[in-house]
């Protein structure tokens, strides 16, 4: 019957989509941010596929991490200028009154400035808050977080929301952040899905290795 073959076809398509999403996801977490930029420049369709897969994953969670960032910003003055690194569909910018600079590799929304997050078109010390919400994907973490340091004002806030299982050692991670010119303000490790870390910029990033600044790739299982 045609109903059955349509259902079978839909299931096959779903499987294929899942497999391509997992493959793309793995590439994003195991390469540098420059590799990611190249990947999506060469194949913009891959980006849309990645985002469909991402949405499906996050919908399974009890809470979207970006909602935590929204709540945080609503408690603070709306005059604070924000940079959203890896903004996706710009949910953050659409949910707060602050001026938000949205950066991503491909524009899912007209608000997006297309760039690699390791090199954003902002002057030094231009923003009060820098956000990475499930966006610390590249292996060049030190360079990416160094860029956030550059654009943040002294005393400015860095918010990182990341998948809990990516942290090998949260304490080693926050220790490494001091090398990058950030002190820890708060750590919310209460969700088993994701952690939210708040830092304040204490000065410029210091050069040299920052051991401990490591995150495991977030690889999704086949379901
Ligand atoms: N912050 C959004 C989206 C998270 S998905 C949210 O919480 O809903 C991660 C986003 O980071 C994706 O949109 C991906 O395209 C983006 N990203 C990954 N590597 C990037 C890079 N090198 N430069 C800019 N954006 C990047």
Short mmCIF file of C-alpha atoms and ligand atoms in Angstrom, two decimals:
data_model
loop_
_atom_site.label_atom_id
_atom_site.label_comp_id
_atom_site.label_asym_id
_atom_site.label_seq_id
_atom_site.Cartn_x
_atom_site.Cartn_y
_atom_site.Cartn_z
CA UNK A 1 0.00 0.00 0.00
CA UNK A 2 1.18 3.52 -0.75
CA UNK A 3 0.59 4.64 2.86
CA UNK A 4 3.04 2.06 4.09
CA UNK A 5 5.70 2.88 1.54
CA UNK A 6 5.35 6.59 2.31
CA UNK A 7 5.88 5.83 5.99
CA UNK A 8 8.90 3.70 5.18
CA UNK A 9 10.31 6.42 2.98
CA UNK A 10 9.81 9.03 5.72
CA UNK A 11 11.61 6.75 8.18
CA UNK A 12 14.52 6.26 5.79
CA UNK A 13 14.79 10.01 5.26
CA UNK A 14 14.78 10.58 8.99
CA UNK A 15 17.59 8.03 9.39
CA UNK A 16 19.65 9.67 6.68
CA UNK A 17 19.11 13.10 8.18
CA UNK A 18 20.20 11.78 11.57
CA UNK A 19 23.34 10.21 10.12
CA UNK A 20 24.31 13.37 8.23
CA UNK A 21 23.67 15.49 11.30
CA UNK A 22 25.90 13.28 13.45
CA UNK A 23 28.65 13.37 10.84
CA UNK A 24 28.53 17.19 10.52
CA UNK A 25 28.35 17.57 14.27
CA UNK A 26 31.46 15.42 14.68
CA UNK A 27 33.33 17.52 12.11
CA UNK A 28 32.41 20.74 13.93
CA UNK A 29 33.65 19.45 17.27
CA UNK A 30 36.86 17.88 16.03
CA UNK A 31 38.10 20.69 13.76
CA UNK A 32 39.04 24.32 14.31
CA UNK A 33 36.59 27.21 13.91
CA UNK A 34 38.34 28.00 10.62
CA UNK A 35 37.57 24.47 9.40
CA UNK A 36 33.91 24.98 10.36
CA UNK A 37 33.79 28.25 8.43
CA UNK A 38 35.25 26.52 5.37
CA UNK A 39 32.83 23.60 5.69
CA UNK A 40 29.74 25.81 5.65
CA UNK A 41 31.13 28.14 3.00
CA UNK A 42 31.54 25.15 0.71
CA UNK A 43 28.16 23.66 1.56
CA UNK A 44 25.56 26.08 3.00
CA UNK A 45 22.90 23.35 2.76
CA UNK A 46 24.89 21.39 5.33
CA UNK A 47 24.35 24.22 7.78
CA UNK A 48 20.56 24.06 7.48
CA UNK A 49 20.70 20.33 7.94
CA UNK A 50 22.92 20.79 10.98
CA UNK A 51 20.43 23.22 12.48
CA UNK A 52 17.46 20.91 11.98
CA UNK A 53 19.40 18.19 13.79
CA UNK A 54 20.44 20.60 16.54
CA UNK A 55 16.82 21.68 17.10
CA UNK A 56 15.72 18.07 17.38
CA UNK A 57 18.37 17.36 20.00
CA UNK A 58 17.68 20.41 22.13
CA UNK A 59 13.92 19.83 22.10
CA UNK A 60 14.53 16.64 24.09
CA UNK A 61 15.98 18.66 26.95
CA UNK A 62 13.81 19.92 29.81
CA UNK A 63 15.07 23.49 29.27
CA UNK A 64 16.83 25.33 26.47
CA UNK A 65 20.12 26.75 27.74
CA UNK A 66 19.50 30.00 25.85
CA UNK A 67 16.51 30.63 28.15
CA UNK A 68 18.93 30.78 31.08
CA UNK A 69 20.94 33.44 29.28
CA UNK A 70 17.72 35.36 28.55
CA UNK A 71 16.76 35.23 32.24
CA UNK A 72 20.23 36.40 33.23
CA UNK A 73 20.11 39.41 30.89
CA UNK A 74 16.60 40.39 31.98
CA UNK A 75 17.88 40.74 35.56
CA UNK A 76 20.57 43.17 34.42
CA UNK A 77 20.35 46.63 32.79
CA UNK A 78 19.02 46.61 29.23
CA UNK A 79 21.73 49.16 28.38
CA UNK A 80 24.40 46.41 28.41
CA UNK A 81 25.72 45.64 24.93
CA UNK A 82 25.92 41.93 24.15
CA UNK A 83 27.88 39.79 21.66
CA UNK A 84 26.31 36.38 20.93
CA UNK A 85 29.01 34.07 19.52
CA UNK A 86 27.38 31.27 17.50
CA UNK A 87 23.91 32.82 17.76
CA UNK A 88 22.05 30.21 15.67
CA UNK A 89 18.53 31.50 15.02
CA UNK A 90 19.04 34.63 17.21
CA UNK A 91 16.62 33.54 19.93
CA UNK A 92 18.70 35.55 22.40
CA UNK A 93 18.56 38.82 20.43
CA UNK A 94 14.83 38.34 19.86
CA UNK A 95 14.16 37.80 23.58
CA UNK A 96 15.90 40.75 25.27
CA UNK A 97 15.86 44.54 24.97
CA UNK A 98 19.66 44.84 24.88
CA UNK A 99 21.61 45.62 21.75
CA UNK A 100 22.92 42.19 20.66
CA UNK A 101 25.62 41.61 18.04
CA UNK A 102 24.81 38.21 16.52
CA UNK A 103 27.62 36.17 14.98
CA UNK A 104 27.35 32.90 13.10
CA UNK A 105 28.73 31.16 10.04
CA UNK A 106 25.53 31.29 8.01
CA UNK A 107 22.61 33.69 8.49
CA UNK A 108 19.55 31.87 9.85
CA UNK A 109 18.17 35.34 10.53
CA UNK A 110 18.78 38.76 8.94
CA UNK A 111 20.25 39.91 12.28
CA UNK A 112 23.28 37.67 11.85
CA UNK A 113 26.70 39.01 10.98
CA UNK A 114 28.41 36.18 9.11
CA UNK A 115 31.93 35.50 10.42
CA UNK A 116 34.12 33.01 12.19
CA UNK A 117 33.74 33.57 15.92
CA UNK A 118 37.53 33.57 16.27
CA UNK A 119 37.58 36.89 14.41
CA UNK A 120 34.50 39.07 14.87
CA UNK A 121 34.14 42.55 13.34
CA UNK A 122 34.00 44.47 16.64
CA UNK A 123 36.43 46.97 18.10
CA UNK A 124 38.35 46.08 21.26
CA UNK A 125 36.38 46.58 24.50
CA UNK A 126 33.13 47.17 22.63
CA UNK A 127 30.74 44.99 24.64
CA UNK A 128 29.62 44.40 28.22
CA UNK A 129 28.55 40.77 27.85
CA UNK A 130 29.88 37.96 25.63
CA UNK A 131 27.79 34.80 25.25
CA UNK A 132 28.69 31.29 24.07
CA UNK A 133 25.53 29.21 24.31
CA UNK A 134 26.32 25.65 23.14
CA UNK A 135 28.70 27.33 20.73
CA UNK A 136 32.23 26.45 21.91
CA UNK A 137 32.59 23.95 19.10
CA UNK A 138 36.02 24.54 17.54
CA UNK A 139 39.19 22.94 18.87
CA UNK A 140 40.91 26.37 18.94
CA UNK A 141 39.18 27.28 22.21
CA UNK A 142 41.98 29.52 23.39
CA UNK A 143 41.80 31.64 20.25
CA UNK A 144 37.99 31.86 20.40
CA UNK A 145 37.88 32.82 24.07
CA UNK A 146 40.77 35.22 23.46
CA UNK A 147 38.58 36.96 20.90
CA UNK A 148 35.80 37.27 23.49
CA UNK A 149 38.36 38.78 25.88
CA UNK A 150 39.43 41.30 23.24
CA UNK A 151 35.91 42.61 22.57
CA UNK A 152 34.87 42.69 26.24
CA UNK A 153 35.29 45.76 28.42
CA UNK A 154 37.32 45.36 31.58
CA UNK A 155 35.00 43.88 34.21
CA UNK A 156 32.63 42.69 31.45
CA UNK A 157 30.79 39.39 31.68
CA UNK A 158 31.47 36.17 29.80
CA UNK A 159 28.67 33.57 29.89
CA UNK A 160 29.31 30.02 28.78
CA UNK A 161 26.51 27.44 28.60
CA UNK A 162 27.82 24.04 27.54
CA UNK A 163 26.78 20.41 27.53
CA UNK A 164 27.75 18.99 30.94
CA UNK A 165 29.37 15.85 29.58
CA UNK A 166 31.84 17.92 27.55
CA UNK A 167 33.73 18.97 30.68
CA UNK A 168 36.48 16.56 31.61
CA UNK A 169 37.29 18.67 34.66
CA UNK A 170 35.35 21.88 35.34
CA UNK A 171 37.86 23.02 37.94
CA UNK A 172 40.78 22.66 35.55
CA UNK A 173 38.71 24.52 32.94
CA UNK A 174 37.98 27.51 35.18
CA UNK A 175 41.62 27.56 36.35
CA UNK A 176 42.70 27.77 32.71
CA UNK A 177 40.30 30.67 32.24
CA UNK A 178 42.38 32.79 34.64
CA UNK A 179 45.24 32.48 32.12
CA UNK A 180 42.85 33.90 29.52
CA UNK A 181 42.07 36.92 31.70
CA UNK A 182 38.82 35.76 33.33
CA UNK A 183 37.83 35.14 36.93
CA UNK A 184 34.94 32.91 37.86
CA UNK A 185 31.85 34.71 39.17
CA UNK A 186 29.45 31.77 39.38
CA UNK A 187 29.10 28.16 38.30
CA UNK A 188 25.70 26.59 37.87
CA UNK A 189 26.23 22.84 37.66
CA UNK A 190 22.69 21.99 38.76
CA UNK A 191 21.38 20.72 35.42
CA UNK A 192 22.59 17.30 34.32
CA UNK A 193 22.30 18.45 30.69
CA UNK A 194 24.31 21.66 30.64
CA UNK A 195 26.43 23.86 32.86
CA UNK A 196 26.29 27.65 32.94
CA UNK A 197 29.52 29.42 33.86
CA UNK A 198 29.82 33.15 34.47
CA UNK A 199 33.17 34.91 34.30
CA UNK A 200 34.37 38.52 34.57
CA UNK A 201 37.18 39.94 32.48
CA UNK A 202 40.12 40.87 34.74
CA UNK A 203 42.53 41.92 32.00
CA UNK A 204 43.88 40.86 28.62
CA UNK A 205 44.49 37.18 27.88
CA UNK A 206 48.02 36.12 28.76
CA UNK A 207 49.87 34.29 26.02
CA UNK A 208 51.19 30.79 26.56
CA UNK A 209 49.57 27.42 27.04
CA UNK A 210 46.39 27.12 29.10
CA UNK A 211 46.33 23.46 30.09
CA UNK A 212 42.93 22.38 31.29
CA UNK A 213 41.16 24.41 28.62
CA UNK A 214 39.69 21.33 27.03
CA UNK A 215 36.19 20.20 26.18
CA UNK A 216 35.23 16.79 24.90
CA UNK A 217 33.41 16.75 21.56
CA UNK A 218 29.68 16.41 22.00
CA UNK A 219 28.88 13.34 19.95
CA UNK A 220 25.29 12.20 19.69
CA UNK A 221 24.35 8.56 19.64
CA UNK A 222 22.28 7.00 16.95
CA UNK A 223 18.68 6.61 18.08
N1 LIG B 1 23.51 29.78 20.57
C1 LIG B 1 22.40 29.16 19.83
C2 LIG B 1 22.90 28.15 18.79
C3 LIG B 1 23.75 27.03 19.30
S1 LIG B 1 24.24 25.88 18.01
C4 LIG B 1 21.44 28.50 20.78
O1 LIG B 1 21.76 28.31 21.95
O2 LIG B 1 20.34 28.15 20.36
C5 LIG B 1 25.93 26.38 17.76
C6 LIG B 1 26.06 27.51 16.77
O3 LIG B 1 27.43 27.88 16.69
C7 LIG B 1 25.64 27.08 15.37
O4 LIG B 1 24.70 27.98 14.85
C8 LIG B 1 26.95 27.12 14.59
O5 LIG B 1 26.77 27.47 13.23
C9 LIG B 1 27.73 28.17 15.35
N2 LIG B 1 29.16 28.08 15.11
C10 LIG B 1 29.95 26.98 15.17
N3 LIG B 1 31.21 27.28 14.86
C11 LIG B 1 31.24 28.61 14.58
C12 LIG B 1 32.27 29.52 14.17
N4 LIG B 1 33.51 29.10 13.98
N5 LIG B 1 31.95 30.81 14.00
C13 LIG B 1 30.66 31.24 14.17
N6 LIG B 1 29.66 30.43 14.54
C14 LIG B 1 29.94 29.13 14.74
#
